[in-house]
Amino acid sequence: MSSAMMDALKATNGQTITCKAAVAWEAKKPLDVTDIQVAPPKAGEVRVKIISNALCHTDIYTLDGHDPEGLFPCVLGHEAAAVVESVGDGVTSVAMGDVVIPCYTPECKKHDCIFCQSPKTNLCPSIRSTQGQGLMPDGTSRLSKDGKQIFHFMGCSTFAEYAVIAEISAAKINPGADLDKMCLLGCGVATGWGAVFNNTKVEPGTSVAVFGLGALGLSVIQAAKTAGARRIVGVDINDAKFPLAVEMGATECVNSITCEGGDIKAVLMSTEKWGYDYTFDCTGNVNVMRTALEVAHRGWGESCVIGVAAAGKEISTRPFQLVTGRNWKGTAFGGWKSRTEVPKLVQTVMRGEMPLEPYITHTFKGLENVNASIDALHSGSCLRAVVHISDSGLQTSKLPKLKGNVRVDGGWMKQLSHWSEACNCDMTFSVFLPDQLARNSPPPPVLYYLSGLTCSDENARTKATFAQEAAKVGLAVVFPDTSPRGVNIPTQDDSWDFGSGAGFYVDATTEAWAGHYKMYTYITKELPELISGLFPVDPVRRSITGHSMGGHGALIAHLKNPGMFSSVSAFSPICNPTAVPWGEKAFTGYLGSVSAGKAYDATELVKTYSGPKPCILIDQGTADGFLNNQLKPNNFSAACGEAGYPVQVRMQPLYDHSYYFISTFMRDHVDHHARALGLRPKL
């Protein structure tokens, strides 16, 4: 965030802010964009500067007088992204300048909250009573107009330039996210995704019927496709919605009014004899809710109510429908635990796995256009209208491109390319993300694997046989490339042991290479920051390993950054590169001299190392053709002995330098790091 923006936020700390807000003075009347007063946050509260707000049908439902809890006057809005302006006493989870999504479903995270501690629900009741009364947790409002109290709405009230929310309603997200898109995750789209992933847990190969093809229904379709449903039928009364539904993943669509015979139940059941495994009502119409239940599969079908019905409406069906095995359930905010899981949704979008662009059909600039956004939503052609209210002062991150996402051994192998500021080019890396062992499991720590000469990010991930053991212990593994690629340096492809595929994990200083070959900065600074920002991993607990040139990289990354890595290991590392031909060639070419390479030589670095000393595990094959002239583990072992640094060099009889060797002992290395990272008991 710019210093000017931080100064602007500081300037209003502790003061009552007069700002613009769209006030609903009474039901069925246009919103009044006027000046209101927003008081400073009290204990456990956060005042936020609203950046963008998406209009949700729930806002209109309340404005039209259909909400039994609707209170007037109020400031509507609950689907937003914001920047923290100030915090009240006792607030620790967010600070001034943090980016948050206000969430109408809070998460207190207290150990004695049975709802927060249960993986079955997200319905934390900590502030429910006062939130339903349009008030903050202490029973008062922070909003007023010339002394007249204004009610809060859903604990958010984001149709304003500023709002006050409870700390437990503020989900802190990646500051580089595009807030004009991420605001959608405050309600509708996130709700549809969660109905699929959390509440019904749609399985691969199942059938799904979705009633109502607005933004909510489309998000259900998008998630069901991601979950692997074999058949997804979209149902609506407007044929114009069908093309986008198919684009989002529907296998077919049906108009419930103009379908054959006008009997949507008969049409749906004609193609799925016993009904659909999962059905979703996204309309709020109680008659549609009944239909959705009654086309659910006999014996096990689940029907999820997502749409909000008007005040006083009741649902009904014959008990026989439930006796014969159908399950009727509902969802609030898709079951997401807001402060824990909304940040992960933002990361998923930023990785390119669940795009939000199709939902944004209308955009408006300035709060004064909020009534125009309401008109757009009423038009029937609008999915989500986003109102950009103010600038954040933050730079939106350049997002990576998702190149691959493959299921493997209890996790997902993802390959991405991104623009590297360090290397001044596109770089590619792969990440293995293990399945979460339990919903309340802590995020996995990260093991960085650095590959050897001629390799890319693909070699180890496909040959090292690491995934099964990593998934078992809950360890994420990152595979960077070994050099920049395609940067148009004349001699970059002249030899296999220098240039492309041979970056040697140094920051080059010679003129030809300094513009791009900054692999040391890339693996020790830029990539770890990118990984912790884009993936649900522990940003602190990390370890490092590698093979050959990558083993050299792992050793120096640890020795040059005391305490950065909890553990380190290596397979056949180049232990003393200033004393071997590979190192001499690399250091002369990248740094200008062999002597300059001492700053990247593990045998030299360990002599003066000062910091935590986790035991280094090294495996080395005795039949390795490079052992005596390129690797020299004895030199490193001797230097460690003199420096009092613990190292275990295991000479493995008859093993060579290949991935057959690596894959044989990879399980030992995963175990070594798992114990250091607290995933298994230390020996």
XYZ file of C-alpha atoms in Angstrom:
683
model
C 0.000 0.000 0.000
C 1.238 3.481 -0.841
C 2.513 5.680 1.957
C -0.025 8.324 0.948
C -2.882 5.872 1.510
C -1.479 4.763 4.867
C -1.188 8.398 5.923
C -4.797 8.978 4.855
C -5.952 6.013 6.948
C -3.984 7.216 9.971
C -5.452 10.696 9.685
C -8.952 9.498 10.593
C -8.020 7.035 13.341
C -10.062 7.654 16.468
C -12.308 10.211 14.795
C -15.915 10.060 13.654
C -15.892 9.987 9.853
C -18.492 11.790 7.787
C -18.819 9.956 4.493
C -21.243 8.995 1.754
C -23.608 6.071 2.262
C -26.666 4.720 0.469
C -29.305 4.811 3.209
C -32.537 2.827 3.031
C -34.872 5.047 5.044
C -37.848 2.779 4.418
C -38.879 -0.236 2.371
C -39.718 0.037 -1.327
C -37.997 3.418 -1.727
C -34.819 4.249 -3.672
C -31.656 4.410 -1.627
C -30.648 7.884 -0.509
C -26.973 8.595 -1.157
C -26.200 11.054 1.594
C -23.636 11.981 4.228
C -23.679 9.891 7.402
C -21.433 9.665 10.438
C -19.437 6.503 11.112
C -18.105 6.338 14.681
C -14.711 4.846 15.565
C -14.603 1.116 16.283
C -15.041 -0.048 19.862
C -13.357 -3.048 21.487
C -13.339 -6.081 19.187
C -14.416 -4.005 16.187
C -12.831 -2.900 12.909
C -13.583 0.159 10.796
C -13.033 -0.435 7.094
C -12.829 1.647 3.943
C -15.064 0.005 1.345
C -13.377 -0.476 -2.018
C -15.983 -2.378 -3.995
C -19.423 -3.840 -3.437
C -21.414 -6.365 -5.443
C -25.180 -6.148 -5.317
C -26.853 -9.299 -3.987
C -30.524 -10.256 -4.263
C -30.666 -10.373 -0.457
C -30.113 -6.605 -0.413
C -33.056 -6.132 -2.767
C -35.144 -8.667 -0.858
C -34.746 -6.534 2.268
C -35.246 -3.227 0.458
C -38.477 -4.574 -1.031
C -39.768 -5.337 2.477
C -39.644 -9.139 2.289
C -37.104 -9.689 5.085
C -38.760 -10.364 8.470
C -35.615 -9.035 10.160
C -35.383 -5.997 7.906
C -34.941 -2.802 9.934
C -35.136 0.788 8.731
C -33.372 3.112 8.404
C -30.307 1.048 7.539
C -27.300 0.912 5.268
C -27.582 -2.199 3.111
C -24.738 -4.104 1.429
C -22.909 -7.245 2.478
C -20.910 -8.468 -0.538
C -17.802 -6.315 -0.443
C -14.041 -5.968 -0.222
C -12.428 -3.388 2.006
C -9.239 -2.036 3.591
C -8.892 -1.761 7.364
C -8.850 1.919 8.401
C -8.573 1.404 12.162
C -9.164 -1.207 14.850
C -10.653 -1.128 18.332
C -9.099 -2.324 21.565
C -8.126 -5.967 21.692
C -8.163 -6.545 17.922
C -5.194 -8.701 16.910
C -6.112 -10.597 13.730
C -6.126 -7.550 11.426
C -4.370 -4.196 11.382
C -4.578 -0.895 9.552
C -3.951 -1.411 5.838
C -4.988 -5.072 5.750
C -7.408 -6.143 3.042
C -10.542 -7.922 4.224
C -13.837 -9.322 3.041
C -16.605 -8.480 5.538
C -18.542 -11.671 6.243
C -22.119 -11.779 7.490
C -21.390 -15.196 8.999
C -18.727 -14.585 11.658
C -16.160 -17.023 13.039
C -15.074 -16.375 16.619
C -12.628 -19.325 16.666
C -12.981 -19.664 20.444
C -12.170 -23.069 21.888
C -15.455 -23.136 23.796
C -17.555 -22.306 20.717
C -18.946 -25.698 19.763
C -19.985 -24.319 16.358
C -16.545 -22.987 15.401
C -14.874 -26.146 16.678
C -17.212 -28.460 14.779
C -16.374 -29.366 11.175
C -20.113 -29.790 10.549
C -21.140 -26.121 10.523
C -20.112 -22.498 10.108
C -22.980 -21.029 12.134
C -21.066 -19.259 14.896
C -23.721 -17.644 17.141
C -21.367 -15.264 19.001
C -22.942 -12.028 17.724
C -26.109 -13.389 16.145
C -28.545 -11.743 18.577
C -27.252 -8.199 18.148
C -26.527 -8.613 14.428
C -30.162 -9.576 13.895
C -31.175 -6.387 15.688
C -29.090 -4.236 13.345
C -26.563 -3.441 16.074
C -22.921 -4.020 16.937
C -22.053 -6.618 19.622
C -22.402 -4.098 22.467
C -26.008 -3.375 21.451
C -25.405 0.034 19.870
C -24.912 1.365 16.338
C -21.846 3.066 14.855
C -23.933 4.665 12.100
C -25.956 7.854 12.340
C -27.231 10.802 10.345
C -27.178 14.121 12.214
C -27.712 12.321 15.497
C -30.390 9.906 14.209
C -29.405 6.245 14.631
C -29.073 4.101 11.506
C -29.167 0.314 11.754
C -26.425 -1.987 10.524
C -27.332 -4.686 7.989
C -26.160 -8.300 8.271
C -23.197 -7.100 10.320
C -21.732 -5.439 7.218
C -23.513 -2.296 5.821
C -21.124 -1.929 2.909
C -23.179 0.422 0.691
C -21.002 3.167 2.134
C -17.523 4.605 1.936
C -16.805 3.336 5.474
C -18.302 0.662 7.711
C -17.714 -0.827 11.144
C -17.739 -4.607 11.507
C -16.843 -7.094 14.216
C -13.294 -8.412 14.155
C -14.715 -11.934 13.954
C -16.468 -10.937 10.708
C -13.296 -9.736 8.943
C -11.644 -12.306 6.662
C -8.116 -11.123 5.895
C -7.152 -11.837 2.273
C -4.208 -11.508 -0.116
C -3.578 -7.763 -0.605
C -2.739 -8.311 -4.264
C -6.213 -9.632 -5.100
C -8.469 -7.784 -7.525
C -11.031 -6.422 -5.071
C -13.583 -5.589 -7.762
C -13.829 -9.352 -8.303
C -13.158 -10.743 -4.859
C -16.090 -8.851 -3.362
C -18.294 -11.541 -4.923
C -16.930 -14.012 -2.386
C -18.712 -12.188 0.434
C -21.966 -13.992 -0.327
C -23.572 -15.415 -3.474
C -20.830 -17.147 -5.445
C -19.124 -18.458 -2.315
C -22.490 -19.749 -1.102
C -23.078 -21.743 -4.277
C -19.607 -23.212 -4.217
C -19.943 -24.173 -0.567
C -23.332 -25.792 -1.060
C -21.569 -28.202 -3.408
C -18.226 -28.648 -1.640
C -19.295 -28.429 2.023
C -22.997 -29.064 2.523
C -23.708 -31.823 0.018
C -20.154 -32.856 -0.904
C -21.051 -33.672 -4.496
C -19.092 -36.709 -5.696
C -17.545 -37.539 -9.081
C -19.861 -39.383 -11.452
C -23.107 -38.144 -9.874
C -26.133 -36.356 -11.325
C -27.126 -32.817 -10.354
C -30.175 -30.619 -10.996
C -29.975 -26.879 -10.350
C -33.137 -24.773 -10.154
C -32.566 -21.097 -10.891
C -29.735 -19.913 -13.116
C -28.790 -16.587 -11.608
C -25.343 -16.053 -10.122
C -26.145 -18.467 -7.295
C -27.259 -21.280 -9.597
C -24.325 -20.756 -11.927
C -21.907 -20.985 -9.015
C -23.477 -24.319 -8.068
C -23.000 -25.513 -11.643
C -19.397 -24.308 -11.715
C -18.614 -26.126 -8.472
C -20.458 -29.296 -9.482
C -18.406 -29.478 -12.657
C -15.218 -29.033 -10.636
C -16.398 -31.804 -8.289
C -16.703 -34.160 -11.277
C -20.484 -34.519 -11.648
C -21.308 -36.512 -14.791
C -24.580 -34.770 -15.532
C -25.674 -31.249 -14.539
C -29.141 -30.069 -15.564
C -29.958 -26.378 -15.251
C -33.603 -25.362 -14.804
C -34.990 -21.848 -15.324
C -37.887 -19.995 -16.923
C -35.588 -17.810 -19.050
C -33.952 -19.468 -22.068
C -31.514 -16.557 -22.375
C -29.694 -17.885 -19.322
C -28.963 -21.274 -20.842
C -25.841 -20.529 -22.951
C -23.861 -19.227 -19.971
C -25.048 -22.123 -17.819
C -23.672 -24.552 -20.411
C -20.459 -22.550 -20.593
C -20.122 -22.843 -16.807
C -20.589 -26.616 -16.884
C -24.236 -27.573 -17.342
C -24.649 -30.555 -19.627
C -28.159 -29.412 -20.592
C -30.854 -26.904 -19.616
C -34.645 -27.087 -19.384
C -37.290 -24.368 -19.299
C -39.714 -25.339 -16.533
C -42.613 -23.489 -18.206
C -42.212 -24.396 -21.861
C -40.888 -27.935 -21.384
C -42.881 -30.836 -22.816
C -46.237 -31.002 -21.090
C -45.277 -28.156 -18.779
C -44.359 -30.733 -16.137
C -40.756 -30.179 -15.126
C -40.777 -33.095 -12.686
C -41.842 -35.515 -15.392
C -39.266 -34.173 -17.837
C -36.435 -34.461 -15.323
C -37.444 -37.930 -14.141
C -37.757 -39.196 -17.700
C -33.984 -39.154 -18.069
C -32.968 -40.150 -14.519
C -35.308 -42.993 -13.573
C -34.806 -42.825 -9.803
C -34.004 -39.134 -9.606
C -30.920 -36.951 -9.212
C -28.199 -37.563 -6.671
C -28.099 -33.870 -5.749
C -30.569 -31.051 -6.356
C -30.286 -27.378 -5.458
C -32.931 -24.680 -5.139
C -31.467 -21.278 -5.978
C -34.796 -19.453 -6.414
C -36.233 -18.864 -2.946
C -39.586 -20.142 -4.237
C -41.068 -22.707 -1.829
C -42.866 -24.552 -4.635
C -39.572 -24.966 -6.478
C -37.974 -26.184 -3.249
C -40.553 -28.956 -3.097
C -39.978 -29.912 -6.706
C -36.221 -30.009 -6.139
C -36.694 -32.405 -3.233
C -39.089 -34.661 -5.088
C -36.770 -35.165 -8.065
C -33.924 -36.136 -5.722
C -32.807 -39.764 -5.981
C -34.866 -42.355 -4.143
C -32.860 -43.845 -1.276
C -30.066 -41.287 -1.014
C -30.822 -38.095 -2.921
C -29.937 -34.794 -1.251
C -31.748 -31.527 -1.924
C -30.184 -28.310 -0.706
C -32.165 -25.108 -0.163
C -30.003 -22.077 -0.946
C -32.496 -19.432 -2.076
C -34.053 -17.249 0.637
C -37.848 -17.415 0.782
C -40.039 -14.404 1.472
C -41.222 -13.664 5.004
C -43.873 -16.088 6.274
C -43.378 -18.704 3.577
C -43.249 -22.376 4.591
C -42.075 -25.497 2.805
C -44.026 -28.731 2.594
C -43.885 -32.192 1.100
C -45.317 -35.595 1.839
C -43.411 -37.360 4.634
C -43.139 -40.323 2.262
C -40.534 -38.359 0.270
C -38.251 -38.372 3.301
C -39.166 -41.870 4.447
C -37.940 -43.148 1.086
C -34.474 -41.838 1.725
C -34.348 -38.294 0.417
C -32.535 -35.714 2.526
C -33.619 -32.085 2.738
C -31.018 -29.613 3.911
C -30.067 -25.962 3.629
C -26.991 -23.796 3.655
C -25.890 -20.437 5.018
C -22.895 -18.907 3.263
C -22.140 -22.308 1.795
C -20.973 -23.660 5.118
C -17.698 -21.726 4.839
C -15.937 -20.852 8.090
C -15.458 -17.252 7.117
C -12.145 -16.097 8.532
C -10.427 -19.435 7.926
C -11.783 -20.412 4.527
C -12.675 -17.232 2.612
C -8.952 -16.359 2.282
C -8.466 -19.797 0.701
C -11.267 -19.100 -1.780
C -9.494 -15.901 -2.777
C -6.300 -17.892 -3.363
C -8.206 -20.425 -5.478
C -9.509 -17.623 -7.688
C -6.081 -15.998 -7.936
C -4.579 -19.317 -9.083
C -7.066 -19.407 -11.948
C -8.950 -22.481 -10.741
C -12.385 -20.884 -10.206
C -12.834 -17.750 -12.354
C -15.231 -15.009 -11.249
C -15.325 -12.974 -14.460
C -18.467 -14.630 -15.926
C -20.588 -13.421 -13.004
C -19.824 -9.705 -13.382
C -22.192 -8.448 -16.052
C -22.449 -4.800 -14.941
C -19.953 -2.409 -13.357
C -20.496 1.053 -11.912
C -18.081 3.634 -10.579
C -19.043 5.632 -7.523
C -21.545 5.064 -4.737
C -23.903 7.570 -6.356
C -24.679 4.873 -8.956
C -25.935 2.296 -6.471
C -29.572 2.782 -7.525
C -28.547 2.209 -11.133
C -26.995 -1.079 -10.028
C -30.303 -2.038 -8.414
C -32.113 -1.262 -11.655
C -29.623 -3.475 -13.491
C -30.275 -6.363 -11.115
C -34.029 -5.948 -11.642
C -33.560 -6.006 -15.427
C -33.173 -9.785 -15.594
C -29.948 -9.604 -17.602
C -27.711 -8.915 -14.621
C -25.910 -11.581 -12.614
C -23.765 -9.345 -10.457
C -23.415 -5.569 -10.606
C -20.203 -4.374 -8.965
C -19.963 -0.828 -7.676
C -16.398 0.453 -7.347
C -16.669 2.835 -4.413
C -13.099 3.980 -3.784
C -9.477 3.219 -4.633
C -7.432 0.998 -2.338
C -3.947 2.354 -2.980
C -2.857 -1.240 -3.544
C -1.275 -2.725 -6.625
C -3.138 -5.705 -8.030
C -0.867 -8.722 -8.413
C -0.003 -10.127 -11.800
C -1.730 -13.472 -11.614
C -0.127 -16.763 -12.571
C -1.382 -18.978 -15.367
C -2.588 -22.409 -14.334
C -0.959 -24.893 -16.727
C -1.896 -28.153 -15.040
C -3.934 -29.506 -12.130
C -3.664 -33.279 -11.771
C -4.907 -35.610 -9.052
C -2.121 -37.765 -7.605
C -1.566 -39.890 -4.480
C -3.887 -38.123 -2.046
C -3.333 -34.604 -3.319
C -3.124 -32.330 -6.356
C -0.135 -31.557 -8.528
C -0.485 -28.032 -9.852
C 1.779 -26.405 -12.424
C 1.762 -22.624 -12.859
C 3.701 -19.983 -14.738
C 4.085 -16.432 -13.488
C 5.986 -13.238 -14.135
C 9.106 -13.115 -11.966
C 10.334 -9.700 -10.910
C 13.605 -11.265 -9.765
C 14.327 -13.023 -13.067
C 12.548 -10.479 -15.269
C 10.762 -13.196 -17.235
C 8.055 -15.821 -16.966
C 8.968 -18.671 -14.633
C 7.281 -22.046 -14.182
C 6.935 -24.051 -10.994
C 4.920 -26.995 -9.716
C 3.281 -27.507 -6.330
C 2.010 -30.670 -4.719
C -0.832 -29.849 -2.317
C -1.854 -32.741 -0.047
C -5.494 -33.257 0.809
C -6.422 -31.629 4.094
C -6.462 -34.401 6.687
C -9.375 -32.756 8.524
C -11.315 -29.536 8.079
C -9.708 -28.004 11.161
C -6.200 -29.220 10.324
C -3.504 -26.537 10.281
C -2.177 -25.560 6.842
C 0.622 -27.814 5.593
C 4.274 -26.750 5.838
C 6.271 -26.579 2.608
C 9.251 -28.561 1.349
C 11.161 -26.926 -1.517
C 12.837 -29.362 -3.906
C 15.579 -27.883 -6.116
C 16.465 -29.899 -9.193
C 19.813 -30.504 -10.873
C 21.489 -29.632 -14.157
C 19.345 -29.865 -17.320
C 16.165 -30.351 -15.271
C 12.967 -28.330 -15.124
C 10.169 -28.325 -12.563
C 8.825 -31.525 -14.133
C 11.632 -34.033 -13.548
C 11.401 -34.603 -9.811
C 7.646 -34.266 -9.613
C 7.252 -37.145 -12.082
C 10.228 -39.348 -11.105
C 11.074 -38.845 -7.433
C 8.225 -40.924 -5.942
C 7.547 -38.373 -3.228
C 3.782 -37.777 -3.326
C 2.431 -40.749 -1.410
C 4.636 -40.123 1.616
C 4.138 -36.339 1.452
C 0.360 -36.798 1.376
C 0.533 -39.224 4.286
C 2.244 -36.683 6.552
C 0.485 -33.606 5.143
C 3.449 -31.894 3.459
C 3.252 -29.536 0.483
C 6.159 -29.776 -1.980
C 7.298 -27.028 -4.368
C 9.374 -27.687 -7.503
C 10.924 -24.558 -9.052
C 12.533 -24.502 -12.481
C 16.335 -24.522 -12.561
C 16.821 -21.332 -14.588
C 15.046 -18.643 -16.580
C 13.907 -19.799 -20.026
C 13.721 -18.095 -23.402
C 15.265 -14.795 -22.299
C 17.254 -14.316 -25.504
C 20.770 -14.454 -24.111
C 22.952 -15.462 -27.111
C 24.874 -18.279 -25.372
C 22.155 -19.552 -23.027
C 21.708 -22.856 -24.865
C 25.317 -23.519 -25.863
C 26.057 -26.131 -23.178
C 24.114 -28.432 -20.871
C 25.893 -27.376 -17.690
C 25.641 -23.592 -18.052
C 22.757 -21.293 -19.040
C 19.321 -22.790 -19.621
C 18.610 -25.503 -17.065
C 21.753 -24.620 -15.113
C 21.129 -21.433 -13.126
C 23.193 -22.753 -10.189
C 20.945 -20.899 -7.711
C 23.128 -17.773 -7.693
C 22.378 -14.117 -8.403
C 24.439 -13.422 -11.515
C 26.519 -10.236 -11.617
C 28.174 -10.438 -15.042
C 26.625 -8.220 -17.669
C 25.235 -10.915 -19.943
C 23.443 -12.781 -17.160
C 22.626 -10.266 -14.434
C 19.403 -9.114 -16.067
C 17.676 -12.478 -15.682
C 19.691 -15.051 -13.732
C 18.709 -14.184 -10.155
C 17.870 -17.693 -9.056
C 19.083 -17.247 -5.479
C 16.698 -14.347 -4.855
C 13.979 -16.226 -6.693
C 14.105 -19.361 -4.536
C 14.782 -17.687 -1.186
C 12.516 -14.648 -1.442
C 10.190 -14.248 -4.409
C 8.928 -17.806 -4.782
C 8.279 -18.412 -1.048
C 6.291 -15.165 -0.899
C 4.314 -16.195 -3.963
C 3.610 -19.662 -2.558
C 2.373 -18.370 0.803
C 0.192 -15.798 -0.957
C -1.441 -18.122 -3.471
C -1.692 -21.443 -1.657
C -3.212 -22.533 1.671
C 0.133 -23.399 3.253
C 1.940 -22.457 6.430
C 3.894 -19.265 5.606
C 6.537 -19.919 8.267
C 7.233 -23.651 8.498
C 9.387 -24.643 5.531
C 12.235 -26.989 4.646
C 14.460 -27.482 1.632
C 16.101 -30.310 -0.285
C 17.531 -30.903 -3.737
C 19.623 -33.046 -6.047
C 23.100 -32.381 -7.454
C 23.080 -28.685 -8.442
C 19.804 -28.493 -6.514
C 21.429 -30.094 -3.495
C 24.030 -27.326 -3.660
C 21.166 -24.826 -3.850
C 19.453 -26.333 -0.817
C 22.617 -26.234 1.278
C 23.478 -22.626 0.473
C 19.868 -21.431 0.832
C 19.955 -22.759 4.388
C 23.447 -21.605 5.274
C 22.934 -18.083 3.905
C 19.557 -17.703 5.673
C 19.876 -18.983 9.252
C 16.508 -20.054 10.629
C 14.602 -19.722 7.356
C 14.323 -23.483 6.928
C 13.450 -25.916 9.708
C 15.475 -28.669 8.050
C 17.674 -29.335 5.048
C 18.725 -32.400 3.104
C 20.303 -33.237 -0.226
C 20.821 -36.015 -2.750
C 24.316 -36.111 -4.284
C 24.906 -32.374 -3.770
C 27.710 -30.346 -5.334
C 29.226 -29.699 -1.931
C 32.318 -27.651 -2.750
C 31.620 -25.959 -6.115
C 34.642 -23.620 -6.048
C 36.820 -26.749 -6.187
C 35.113 -28.589 -9.075
C 34.701 -27.996 -12.839
C 30.916 -27.438 -12.714
C 31.276 -24.748 -10.097
C 34.299 -23.136 -11.734
C 32.381 -22.785 -14.991
C 29.242 -21.469 -13.326
C 30.927 -18.998 -11.002
C 33.234 -17.632 -13.701
C 30.325 -17.177 -16.098
C 27.722 -15.823 -13.687
C 29.878 -14.029 -11.098
C 33.078 -13.187 -12.963
C 35.441 -15.339 -10.905
C 35.708 -18.551 -8.929
C 36.621 -16.617 -5.802
C 33.318 -14.757 -5.977
C 31.660 -18.157 -5.832
C 32.783 -18.664 -2.244
C 29.635 -16.752 -1.259
C 27.668 -19.655 -2.785
C 29.853 -22.573 -1.670
C 28.398 -24.687 1.152
C 31.830 -25.900 2.274
C 33.006 -22.304 2.665
C 29.743 -21.029 4.173
C 29.523 -23.629 6.924
C 32.908 -22.505 8.295
C 31.438 -19.156 9.389
C 27.804 -20.153 9.854
C 26.064 -18.816 12.935
C 22.476 -19.774 13.627
C 20.218 -22.768 14.287
C 21.890 -26.044 13.336
C 19.341 -28.631 12.218
C 21.101 -31.842 11.239
C 21.747 -31.992 7.490
C 20.915 -35.327 5.829
C 22.896 -36.179 2.684
C 22.519 -39.350 0.634
C 25.268 -40.157 -1.875
C 25.623 -43.179 -4.143
C 29.008 -44.883 -4.236
C 28.607 -45.691 -7.962
C 27.939 -42.046 -8.820
C 30.251 -41.136 -11.695
C 30.462 -37.530 -10.469
C 31.308 -38.370 -6.855
C 35.035 -37.639 -6.765
C 35.458 -34.921 -9.407
C 32.257 -32.852 -9.036
C 30.449 -33.524 -5.734
C 33.071 -33.914 -2.972
C 30.857 -34.644 0.053
C 33.962 -35.443 2.138
C 35.094 -31.817 1.884
C 31.752 -30.611 3.240
C 31.632 -33.263 5.947
C 35.125 -32.273 7.135
C 34.200 -28.577 7.199
C 31.064 -29.374 9.203
C 33.160 -31.347 11.667
C 35.538 -28.435 12.194
C 32.620 -25.993 12.579
C 30.687 -28.259 14.929
C 27.748 -28.508 12.525
C 25.848 -31.839 12.621
C 25.659 -33.621 9.276
C 24.823 -37.206 8.325
C 26.371 -38.337 5.041
C 25.040 -41.756 4.079
C 27.082 -43.493 1.379
C 24.682 -45.813 -0.411
C 26.476 -48.813 -1.954
C 26.256 -49.190 -5.753
C 23.723 -46.386 -6.297
C 24.373 -43.867 -9.066
C 23.360 -40.233 -9.735
C 19.945 -40.967 -11.274
C 16.324 -40.661 -10.198
C 16.351 -44.375 -9.430
C 18.653 -43.418 -6.562
C 16.546 -40.420 -5.535
C 13.270 -42.336 -5.562
C 14.801 -45.118 -3.442
C 15.623 -42.788 -0.561
C 12.997 -40.070 -1.008
C 10.808 -41.540 1.718
C 13.657 -41.133 4.220
C 14.042 -37.480 3.260
C 10.328 -36.739 3.541
C 10.413 -38.366 6.976
C 13.476 -36.277 7.930
C 11.630 -33.063 7.084
C 8.281 -34.210 8.507
C 9.874 -34.730 11.920
C 11.621 -31.365 11.852
C 8.369 -29.650 10.844
C 6.327 -31.253 13.601
C 4.338 -33.572 11.339
C 5.800 -36.611 13.079
C 7.433 -37.031 16.497
C 11.133 -36.265 16.554
C 13.394 -39.272 16.991
